[in-house]
CSV table of C-alpha atoms in Angstrom, one decimal:
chain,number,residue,atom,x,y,z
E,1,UNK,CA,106.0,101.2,99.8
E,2,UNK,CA,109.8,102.0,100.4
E,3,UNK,CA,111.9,102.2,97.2
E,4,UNK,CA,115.6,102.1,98.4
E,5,UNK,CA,118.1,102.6,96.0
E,6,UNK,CA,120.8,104.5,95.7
E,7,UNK,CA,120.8,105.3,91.7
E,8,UNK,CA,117.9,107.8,91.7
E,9,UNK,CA,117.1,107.2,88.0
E,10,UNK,CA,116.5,103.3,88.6
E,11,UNK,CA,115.1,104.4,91.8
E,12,UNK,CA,112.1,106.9,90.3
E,13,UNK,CA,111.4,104.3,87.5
E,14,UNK,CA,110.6,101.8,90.0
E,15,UNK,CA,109.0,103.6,92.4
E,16,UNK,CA,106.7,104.8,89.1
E,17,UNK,CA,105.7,101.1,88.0
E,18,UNK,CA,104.7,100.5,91.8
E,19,UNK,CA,103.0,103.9,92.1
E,20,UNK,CA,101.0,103.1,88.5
E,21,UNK,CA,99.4,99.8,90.4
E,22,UNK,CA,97.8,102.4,93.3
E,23,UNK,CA,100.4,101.8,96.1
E,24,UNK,CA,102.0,105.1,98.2
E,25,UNK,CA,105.5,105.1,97.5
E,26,UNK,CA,108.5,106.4,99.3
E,27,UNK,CA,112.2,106.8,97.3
E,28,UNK,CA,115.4,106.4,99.6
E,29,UNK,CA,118.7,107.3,97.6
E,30,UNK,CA,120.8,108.3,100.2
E,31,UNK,CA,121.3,105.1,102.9
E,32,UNK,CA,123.8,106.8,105.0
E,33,UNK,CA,121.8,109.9,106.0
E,34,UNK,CA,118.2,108.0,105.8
E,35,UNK,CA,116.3,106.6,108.6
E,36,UNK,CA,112.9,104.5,108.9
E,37,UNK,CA,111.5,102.1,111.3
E,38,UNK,CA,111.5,98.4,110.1
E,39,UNK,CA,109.6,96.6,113.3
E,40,UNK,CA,106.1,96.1,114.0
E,41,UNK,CA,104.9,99.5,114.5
E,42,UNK,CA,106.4,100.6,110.7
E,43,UNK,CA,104.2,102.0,108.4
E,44,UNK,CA,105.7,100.5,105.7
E,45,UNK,CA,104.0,97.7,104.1
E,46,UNK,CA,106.8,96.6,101.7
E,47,UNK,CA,110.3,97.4,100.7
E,48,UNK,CA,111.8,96.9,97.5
E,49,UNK,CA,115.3,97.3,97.9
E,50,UNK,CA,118.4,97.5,95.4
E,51,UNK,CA,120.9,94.6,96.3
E,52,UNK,CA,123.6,96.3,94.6
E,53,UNK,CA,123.9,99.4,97.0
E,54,UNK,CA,127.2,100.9,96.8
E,55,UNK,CA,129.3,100.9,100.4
E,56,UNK,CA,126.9,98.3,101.7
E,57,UNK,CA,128.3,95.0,102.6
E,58,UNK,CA,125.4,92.5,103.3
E,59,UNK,CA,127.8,89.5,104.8
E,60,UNK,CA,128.5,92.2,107.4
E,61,UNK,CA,125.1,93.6,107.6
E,62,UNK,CA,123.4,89.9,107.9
E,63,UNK,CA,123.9,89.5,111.6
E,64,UNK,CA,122.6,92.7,112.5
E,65,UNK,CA,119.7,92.3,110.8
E,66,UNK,CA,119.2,89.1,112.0
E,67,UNK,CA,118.7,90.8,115.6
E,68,UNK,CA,117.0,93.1,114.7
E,69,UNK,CA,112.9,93.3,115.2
E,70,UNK,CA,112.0,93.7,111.1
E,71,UNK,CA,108.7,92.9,110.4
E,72,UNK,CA,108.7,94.9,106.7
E,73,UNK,CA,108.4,91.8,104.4
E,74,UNK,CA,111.4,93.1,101.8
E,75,UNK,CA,111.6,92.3,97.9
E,76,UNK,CA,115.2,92.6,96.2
E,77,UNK,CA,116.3,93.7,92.9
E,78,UNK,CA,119.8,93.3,90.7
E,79,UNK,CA,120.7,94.2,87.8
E,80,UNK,CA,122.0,91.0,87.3
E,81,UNK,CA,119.9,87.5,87.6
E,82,UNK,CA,123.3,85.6,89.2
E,83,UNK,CA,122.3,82.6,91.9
E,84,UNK,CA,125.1,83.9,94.1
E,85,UNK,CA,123.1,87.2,94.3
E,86,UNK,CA,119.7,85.4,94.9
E,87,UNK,CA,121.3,83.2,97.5
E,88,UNK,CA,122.0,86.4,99.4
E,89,UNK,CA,118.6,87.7,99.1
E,90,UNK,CA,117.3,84.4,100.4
E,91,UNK,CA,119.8,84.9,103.6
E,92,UNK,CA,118.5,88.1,104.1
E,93,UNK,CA,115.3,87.2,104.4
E,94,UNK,CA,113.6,88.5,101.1
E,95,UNK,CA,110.2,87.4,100.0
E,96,UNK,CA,110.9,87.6,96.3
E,97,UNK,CA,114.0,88.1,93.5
E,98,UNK,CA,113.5,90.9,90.9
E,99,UNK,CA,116.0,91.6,88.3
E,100,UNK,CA,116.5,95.2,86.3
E,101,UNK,CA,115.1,96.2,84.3
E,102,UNK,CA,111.5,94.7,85.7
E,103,UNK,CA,109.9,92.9,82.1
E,104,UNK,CA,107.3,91.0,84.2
E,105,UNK,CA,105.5,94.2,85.9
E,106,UNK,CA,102.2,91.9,86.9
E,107,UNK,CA,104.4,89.3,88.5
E,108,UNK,CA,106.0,92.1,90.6
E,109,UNK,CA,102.6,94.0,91.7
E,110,UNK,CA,101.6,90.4,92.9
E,111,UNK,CA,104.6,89.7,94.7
E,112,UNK,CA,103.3,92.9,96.5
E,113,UNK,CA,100.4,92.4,97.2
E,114,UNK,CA,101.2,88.9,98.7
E,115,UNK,CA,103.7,91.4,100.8
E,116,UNK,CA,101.0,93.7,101.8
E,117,UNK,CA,98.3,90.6,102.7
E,118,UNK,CA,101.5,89.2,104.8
E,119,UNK,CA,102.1,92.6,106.2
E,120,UNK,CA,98.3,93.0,107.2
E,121,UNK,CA,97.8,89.5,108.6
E,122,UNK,CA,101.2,90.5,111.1
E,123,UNK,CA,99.5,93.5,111.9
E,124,UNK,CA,96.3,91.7,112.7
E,125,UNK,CA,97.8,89.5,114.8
E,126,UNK,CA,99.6,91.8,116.5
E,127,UNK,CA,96.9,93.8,117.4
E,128,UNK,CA,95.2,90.3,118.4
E,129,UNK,CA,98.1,89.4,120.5
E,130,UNK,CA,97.6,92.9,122.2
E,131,UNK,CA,93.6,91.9,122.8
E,132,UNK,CA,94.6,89.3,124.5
E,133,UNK,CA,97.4,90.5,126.9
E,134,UNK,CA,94.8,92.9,127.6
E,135,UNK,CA,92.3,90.7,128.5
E,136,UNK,CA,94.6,88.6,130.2
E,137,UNK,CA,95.7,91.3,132.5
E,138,UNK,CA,92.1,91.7,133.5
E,139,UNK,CA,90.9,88.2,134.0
E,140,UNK,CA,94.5,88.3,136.2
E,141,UNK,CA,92.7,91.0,138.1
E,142,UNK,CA,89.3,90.1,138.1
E,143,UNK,CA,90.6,86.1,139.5
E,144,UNK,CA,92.5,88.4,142.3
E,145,UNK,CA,89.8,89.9,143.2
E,146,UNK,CA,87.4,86.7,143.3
E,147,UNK,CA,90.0,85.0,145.2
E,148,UNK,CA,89.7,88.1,147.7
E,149,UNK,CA,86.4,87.7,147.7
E,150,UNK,CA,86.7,84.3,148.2
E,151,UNK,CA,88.6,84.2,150.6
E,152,UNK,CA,86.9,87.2,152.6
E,153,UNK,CA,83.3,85.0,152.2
E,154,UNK,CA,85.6,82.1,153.6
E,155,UNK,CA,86.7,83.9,156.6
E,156,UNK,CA,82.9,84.8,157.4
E,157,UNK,CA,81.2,81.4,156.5
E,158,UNK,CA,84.5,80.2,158.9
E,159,UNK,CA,82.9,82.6,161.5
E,160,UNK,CA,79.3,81.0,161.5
E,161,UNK,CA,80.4,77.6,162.3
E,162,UNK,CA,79.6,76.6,166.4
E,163,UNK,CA,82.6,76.6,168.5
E,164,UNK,CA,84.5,73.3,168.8
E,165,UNK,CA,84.7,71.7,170.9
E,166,UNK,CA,81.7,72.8,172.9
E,167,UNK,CA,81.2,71.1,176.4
E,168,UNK,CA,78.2,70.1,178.2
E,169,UNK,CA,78.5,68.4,181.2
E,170,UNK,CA,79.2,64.8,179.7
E,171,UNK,CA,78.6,65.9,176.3
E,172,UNK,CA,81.5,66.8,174.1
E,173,UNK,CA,80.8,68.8,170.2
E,174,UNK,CA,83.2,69.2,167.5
E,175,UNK,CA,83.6,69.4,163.7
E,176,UNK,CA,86.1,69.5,160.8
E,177,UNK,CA,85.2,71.3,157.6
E,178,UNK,CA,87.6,71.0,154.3
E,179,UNK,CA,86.5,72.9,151.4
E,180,UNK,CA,87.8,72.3,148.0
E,181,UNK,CA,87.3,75.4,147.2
E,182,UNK,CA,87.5,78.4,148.9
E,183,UNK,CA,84.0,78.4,150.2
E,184,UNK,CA,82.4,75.0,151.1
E,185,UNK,CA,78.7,73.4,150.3
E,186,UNK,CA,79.0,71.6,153.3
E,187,UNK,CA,78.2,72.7,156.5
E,188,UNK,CA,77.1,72.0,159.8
E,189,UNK,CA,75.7,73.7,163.3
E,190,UNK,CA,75.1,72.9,166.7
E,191,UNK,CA,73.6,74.7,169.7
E,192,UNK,CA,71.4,74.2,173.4
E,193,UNK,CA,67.6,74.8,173.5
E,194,UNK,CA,67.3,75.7,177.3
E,195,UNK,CA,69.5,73.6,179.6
E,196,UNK,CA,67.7,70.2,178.4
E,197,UNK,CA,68.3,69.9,174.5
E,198,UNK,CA,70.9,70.3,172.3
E,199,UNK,CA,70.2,70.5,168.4
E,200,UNK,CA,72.5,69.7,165.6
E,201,UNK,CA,73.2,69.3,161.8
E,202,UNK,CA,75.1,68.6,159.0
E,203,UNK,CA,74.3,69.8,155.4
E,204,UNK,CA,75.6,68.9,151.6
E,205,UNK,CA,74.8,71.6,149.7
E,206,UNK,CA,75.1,70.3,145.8
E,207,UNK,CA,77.6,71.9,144.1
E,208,UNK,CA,80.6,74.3,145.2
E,209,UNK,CA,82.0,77.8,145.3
E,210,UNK,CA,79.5,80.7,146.3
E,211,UNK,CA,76.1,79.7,145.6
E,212,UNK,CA,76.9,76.6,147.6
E,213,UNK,CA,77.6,78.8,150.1
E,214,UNK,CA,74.9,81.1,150.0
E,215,UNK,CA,72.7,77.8,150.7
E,216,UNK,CA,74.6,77.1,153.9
E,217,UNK,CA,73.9,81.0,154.8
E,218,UNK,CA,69.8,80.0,154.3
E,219,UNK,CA,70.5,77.4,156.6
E,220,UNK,CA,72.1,78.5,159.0
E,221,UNK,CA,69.5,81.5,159.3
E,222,UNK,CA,66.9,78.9,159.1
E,223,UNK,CA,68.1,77.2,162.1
E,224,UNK,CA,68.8,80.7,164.2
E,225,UNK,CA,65.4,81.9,163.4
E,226,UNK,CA,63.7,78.6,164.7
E,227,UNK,CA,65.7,78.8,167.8
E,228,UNK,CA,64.8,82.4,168.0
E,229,UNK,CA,60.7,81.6,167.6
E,230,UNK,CA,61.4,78.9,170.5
E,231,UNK,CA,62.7,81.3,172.8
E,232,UNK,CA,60.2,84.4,172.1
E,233,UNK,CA,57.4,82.4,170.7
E,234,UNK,CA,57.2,79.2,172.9
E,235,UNK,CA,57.2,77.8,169.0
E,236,UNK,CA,58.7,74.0,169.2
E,237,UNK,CA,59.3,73.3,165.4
E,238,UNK,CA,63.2,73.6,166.3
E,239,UNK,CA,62.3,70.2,168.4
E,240,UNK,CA,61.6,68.1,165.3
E,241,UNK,CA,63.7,67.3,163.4
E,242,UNK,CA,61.3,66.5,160.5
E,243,UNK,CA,59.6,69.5,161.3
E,244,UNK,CA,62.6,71.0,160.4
E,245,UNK,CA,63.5,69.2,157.1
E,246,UNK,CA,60.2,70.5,155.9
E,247,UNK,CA,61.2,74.3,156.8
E,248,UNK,CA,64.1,73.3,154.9
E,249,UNK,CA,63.1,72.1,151.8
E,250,UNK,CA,60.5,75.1,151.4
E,251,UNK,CA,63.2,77.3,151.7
E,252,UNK,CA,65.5,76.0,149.2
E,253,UNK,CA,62.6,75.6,146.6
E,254,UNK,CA,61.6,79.3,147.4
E,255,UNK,CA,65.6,79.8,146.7
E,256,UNK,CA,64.8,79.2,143.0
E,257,UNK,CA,68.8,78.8,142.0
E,258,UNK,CA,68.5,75.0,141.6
E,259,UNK,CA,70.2,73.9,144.9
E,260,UNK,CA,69.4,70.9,147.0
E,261,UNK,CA,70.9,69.3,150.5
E,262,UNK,CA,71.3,66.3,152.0
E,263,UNK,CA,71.0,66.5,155.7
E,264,UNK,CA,71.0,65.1,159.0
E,265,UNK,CA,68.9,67.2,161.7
E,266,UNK,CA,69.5,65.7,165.3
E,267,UNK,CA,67.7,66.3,169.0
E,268,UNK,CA,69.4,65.4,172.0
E,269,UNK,CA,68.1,64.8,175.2
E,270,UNK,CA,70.9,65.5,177.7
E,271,UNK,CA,68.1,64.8,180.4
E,272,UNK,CA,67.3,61.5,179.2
E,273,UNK,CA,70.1,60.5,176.8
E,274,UNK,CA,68.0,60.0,174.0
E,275,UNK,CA,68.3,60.9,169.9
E,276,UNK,CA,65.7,62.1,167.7
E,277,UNK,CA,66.8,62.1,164.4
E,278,UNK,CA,66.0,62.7,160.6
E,279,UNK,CA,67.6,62.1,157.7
E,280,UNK,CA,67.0,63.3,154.0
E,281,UNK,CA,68.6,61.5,151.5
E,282,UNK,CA,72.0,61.8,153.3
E,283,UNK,CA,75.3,59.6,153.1
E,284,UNK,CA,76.8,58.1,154.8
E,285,UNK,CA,74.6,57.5,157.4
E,286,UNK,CA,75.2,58.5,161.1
E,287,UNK,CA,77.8,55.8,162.6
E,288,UNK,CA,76.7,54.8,166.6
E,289,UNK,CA,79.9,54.0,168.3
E,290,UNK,CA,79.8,52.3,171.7
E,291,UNK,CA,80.8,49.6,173.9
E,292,UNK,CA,78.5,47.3,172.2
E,293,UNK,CA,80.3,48.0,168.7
E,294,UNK,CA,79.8,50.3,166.1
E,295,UNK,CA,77.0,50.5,163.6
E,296,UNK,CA,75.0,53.0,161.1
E,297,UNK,CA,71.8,54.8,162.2
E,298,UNK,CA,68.9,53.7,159.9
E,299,UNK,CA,66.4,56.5,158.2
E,300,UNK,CA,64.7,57.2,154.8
E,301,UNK,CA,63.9,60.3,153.4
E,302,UNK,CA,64.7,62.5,149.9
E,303,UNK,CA,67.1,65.3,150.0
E,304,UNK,CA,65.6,69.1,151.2
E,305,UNK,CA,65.2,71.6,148.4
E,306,UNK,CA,64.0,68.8,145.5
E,307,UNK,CA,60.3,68.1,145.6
E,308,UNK,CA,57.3,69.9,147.5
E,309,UNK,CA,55.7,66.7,148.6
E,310,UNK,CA,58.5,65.1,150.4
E,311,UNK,CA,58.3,63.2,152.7
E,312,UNK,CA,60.8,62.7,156.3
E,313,UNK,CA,60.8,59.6,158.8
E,314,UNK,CA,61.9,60.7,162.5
E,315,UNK,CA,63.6,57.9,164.8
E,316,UNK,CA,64.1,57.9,168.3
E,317,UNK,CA,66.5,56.1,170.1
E,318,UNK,CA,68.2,55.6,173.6
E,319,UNK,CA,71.6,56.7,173.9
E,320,UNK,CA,74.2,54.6,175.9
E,321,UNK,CA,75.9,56.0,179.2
E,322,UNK,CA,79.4,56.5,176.4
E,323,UNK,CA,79.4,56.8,172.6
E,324,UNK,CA,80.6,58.7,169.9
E,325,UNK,CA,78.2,60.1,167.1
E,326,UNK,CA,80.3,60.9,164.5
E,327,UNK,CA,78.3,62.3,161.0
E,328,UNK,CA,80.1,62.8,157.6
E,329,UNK,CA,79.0,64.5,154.6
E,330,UNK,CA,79.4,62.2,151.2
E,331,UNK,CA,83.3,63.5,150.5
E,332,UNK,CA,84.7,61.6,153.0
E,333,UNK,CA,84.0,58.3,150.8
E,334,UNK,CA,86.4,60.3,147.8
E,335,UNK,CA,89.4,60.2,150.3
E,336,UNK,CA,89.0,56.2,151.7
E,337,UNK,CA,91.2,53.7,150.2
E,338,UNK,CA,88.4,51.3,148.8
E,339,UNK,CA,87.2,51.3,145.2
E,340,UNK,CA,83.1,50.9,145.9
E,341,UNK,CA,80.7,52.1,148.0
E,342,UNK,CA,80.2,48.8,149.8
E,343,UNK,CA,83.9,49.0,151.0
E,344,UNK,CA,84.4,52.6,151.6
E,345,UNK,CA,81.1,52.3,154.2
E,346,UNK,CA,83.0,48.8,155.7
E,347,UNK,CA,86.0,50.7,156.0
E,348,UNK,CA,84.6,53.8,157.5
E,349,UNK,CA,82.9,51.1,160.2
E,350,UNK,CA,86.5,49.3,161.1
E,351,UNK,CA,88.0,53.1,161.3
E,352,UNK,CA,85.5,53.7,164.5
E,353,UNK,CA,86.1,50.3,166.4
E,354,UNK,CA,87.5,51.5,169.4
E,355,UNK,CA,85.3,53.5,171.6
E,356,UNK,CA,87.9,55.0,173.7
E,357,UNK,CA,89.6,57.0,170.6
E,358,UNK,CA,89.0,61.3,171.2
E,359,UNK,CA,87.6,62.5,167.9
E,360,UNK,CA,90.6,64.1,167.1
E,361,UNK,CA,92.4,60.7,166.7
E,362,UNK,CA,89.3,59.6,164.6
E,363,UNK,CA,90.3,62.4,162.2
E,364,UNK,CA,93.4,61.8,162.6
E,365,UNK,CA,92.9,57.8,161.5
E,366,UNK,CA,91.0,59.3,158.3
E,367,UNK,CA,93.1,61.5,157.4
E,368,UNK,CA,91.7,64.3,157.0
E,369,UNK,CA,94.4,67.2,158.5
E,370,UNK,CA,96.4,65.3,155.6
E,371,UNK,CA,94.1,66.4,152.7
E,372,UNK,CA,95.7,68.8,150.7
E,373,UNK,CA,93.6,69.4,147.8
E,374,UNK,CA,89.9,67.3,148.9
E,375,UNK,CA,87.9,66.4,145.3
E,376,UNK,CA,85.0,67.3,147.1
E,377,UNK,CA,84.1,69.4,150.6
E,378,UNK,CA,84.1,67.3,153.7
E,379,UNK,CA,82.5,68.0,157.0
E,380,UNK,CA,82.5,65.6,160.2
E,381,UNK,CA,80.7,66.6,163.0
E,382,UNK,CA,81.2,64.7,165.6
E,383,UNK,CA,79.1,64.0,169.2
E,384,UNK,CA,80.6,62.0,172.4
E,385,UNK,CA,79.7,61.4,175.9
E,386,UNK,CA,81.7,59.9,178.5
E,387,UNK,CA,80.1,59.2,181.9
């Protein structure tokens, strides 16, 4: 406590009572030459100070202390019990009104204490306030660094994606990837077996952000591996496609982090224009665009990395002499203007009516170089040949 008065008499009798109910007590008689700290950081708990201070004008005082940082809760005293004098302590700011001499010593020492609880619940705060920038600061830092990262694992999941377009004769291979994060779920990879085949895919990786990632890195190495046994092996699993969703879905089990795929794995024939395909539990299905319209391939199976025991159905079909193959993973239907699934699939049909458009002009009629902010990752891979 800060007794400040400047009749030392009155002063030491005070500063007694208060020092008789176990509080620390400091006595200030001369203002002029005195000096203590009144902000957070104070020591003080509670003033009690003398309203009647001689040379101290409190109209002229008011607005200084009203810019000033006090945090000391303050209780007044008179030696006379006037309203004008208790209106002043109220503009001031004083907790409490105490008149000389003090008759009603318990009501005082509770006044205090409901000072020093006030004063203690600040000071908590304060320090909780200071917890908090502090952690701030670091989560600030930490999301820096996680974007870094991000952005770092964005540049080298950009880096495994095939080339696009890539050429072949009559054969044309491109893609578009939007994340919605940083790092995308989806995914999708093609490449030549020899001079005959060309094998493709397109993944949707459940989920987002890293560990969606990390799933597209298992298949990617899947895929490489395959391609790898094919050429030092003479091993032909990369040439089935459900030979391949198999591979795939023991993988992602053995992954043990709870991530599935939907997927499309594709064989293509540039010899004799044909498709094997698979698909596991993937939408939409692969659209067929040619001169005799458009349509979606058919094909059952579950998505890779849910059950042991599932199961894959392989089609083969005859290509025409020109089509486009154009695959999308599921967030393309967030982004169409149609409220159901029926319609978004319809729409996606009437988008791809016209044979002779380039895949970029099919992205283009989507919209996706217009997505700013995707609700879900989007991949389009898309196949052509033109005779």
């Amino acid at each position: 406590m800060l007794v400040v008065d400047d009749d030392p008499a009155r002063a030491q009798g005070l500063a007694d009572i208060v020092a008789s109910a176990g509080f620390h007590v400091e006595v200030v008689s001369d203002i002029q030459s005195s000096h203590f700290a009144l902000a957070g950081n104070s020591e003080l708990d509670v003033i009690l100070c003398e309203l009647d201070l001689e040379g101290v004008s409190w109209d002229a005082v008011r607005p200084i202390l009203r810019e000033m940082d006090i945090q000391v809760p303050a209780i007044m005293l008179s030696d006379q019990a006037e309203v004008s004098r208790m209106m002043t302590a109220l503009r001031l700011g004083a907790s409490d009104f105490f008149v000389h001499p003090v008759k009603d010593v318990e009501a005082l020492i509770k006044s205090i204490e409901r000072c020093v609880r006030q004063r203690q619940l600040r000071r908590e705060l304060d320090e909780s306030r200071k917890r908090l920038e502090k952690a701030n600061t670091e989560l600030r830092g930490t999301i820096k660094m996680l974007e870094q990262d991000q952005q770092a694992g964005r540049q080298v999941q950009l880096s495994m994606l095939p080339a696009t377009p890539l050429v072949l004769g009559d054969y044309s291979f491109s893609h578009t990837v939007i994340p919605s994060l940083f790092l995308s779920g989806d995914f999708t990879d093609y490449f030549t077996i020899g001079t005959r085949y060309v094998v493709f895919f397109i993944a949707d990786v459940s989920g987002h952000g890293s560990s969606s990632a990390f799933a597209t890195v298992l298949l990617k190495n899947l895929f490489a591996r395959k391609r790898s046994d094919f050429n030092r092996k003479n091993d032909s699993t990369i040439l089935s496609p459900v030979a391949m969703l198999h591979r795939a879905n023991k993988e992602l089990l053995c992954l043990d982090v709870g991530k599935f795929a939907t997927m499309v794995v594709g064989l293509i024939d540039m010899e004799q224009n044909t498709l094997c395909y698979s698909i596991a539990g993937h939408l939409p299905q692969p659209l067929l665009v040619s001169d005799e319209g458009v349509s979606y391939l058919t094909g059952e199976g579950s998505a890779v990395g849910l059950m042991e025991d599932s199961e894959y159905q392989e089609c083969q079909i005859g290509l025409p002499n020109n089509f486009t193959l154009a695959l999308f993973t599921d967030g393309i239907l967030e982004i169409l203007p149609r409220d159901d699934l029926i319609g978004k699939e319809a729409y996606l049909l009437q988008s791809f009516e016209d044979l002779t458009e380039s895949p970029a002009a099919m992205v283009e009629r989507l919209g996706l170089k217009r997505v700013d902010a995707a609700p879900d990752d989007i991949a389009a891979l898309f196949v052509t040949k033109r005779s």
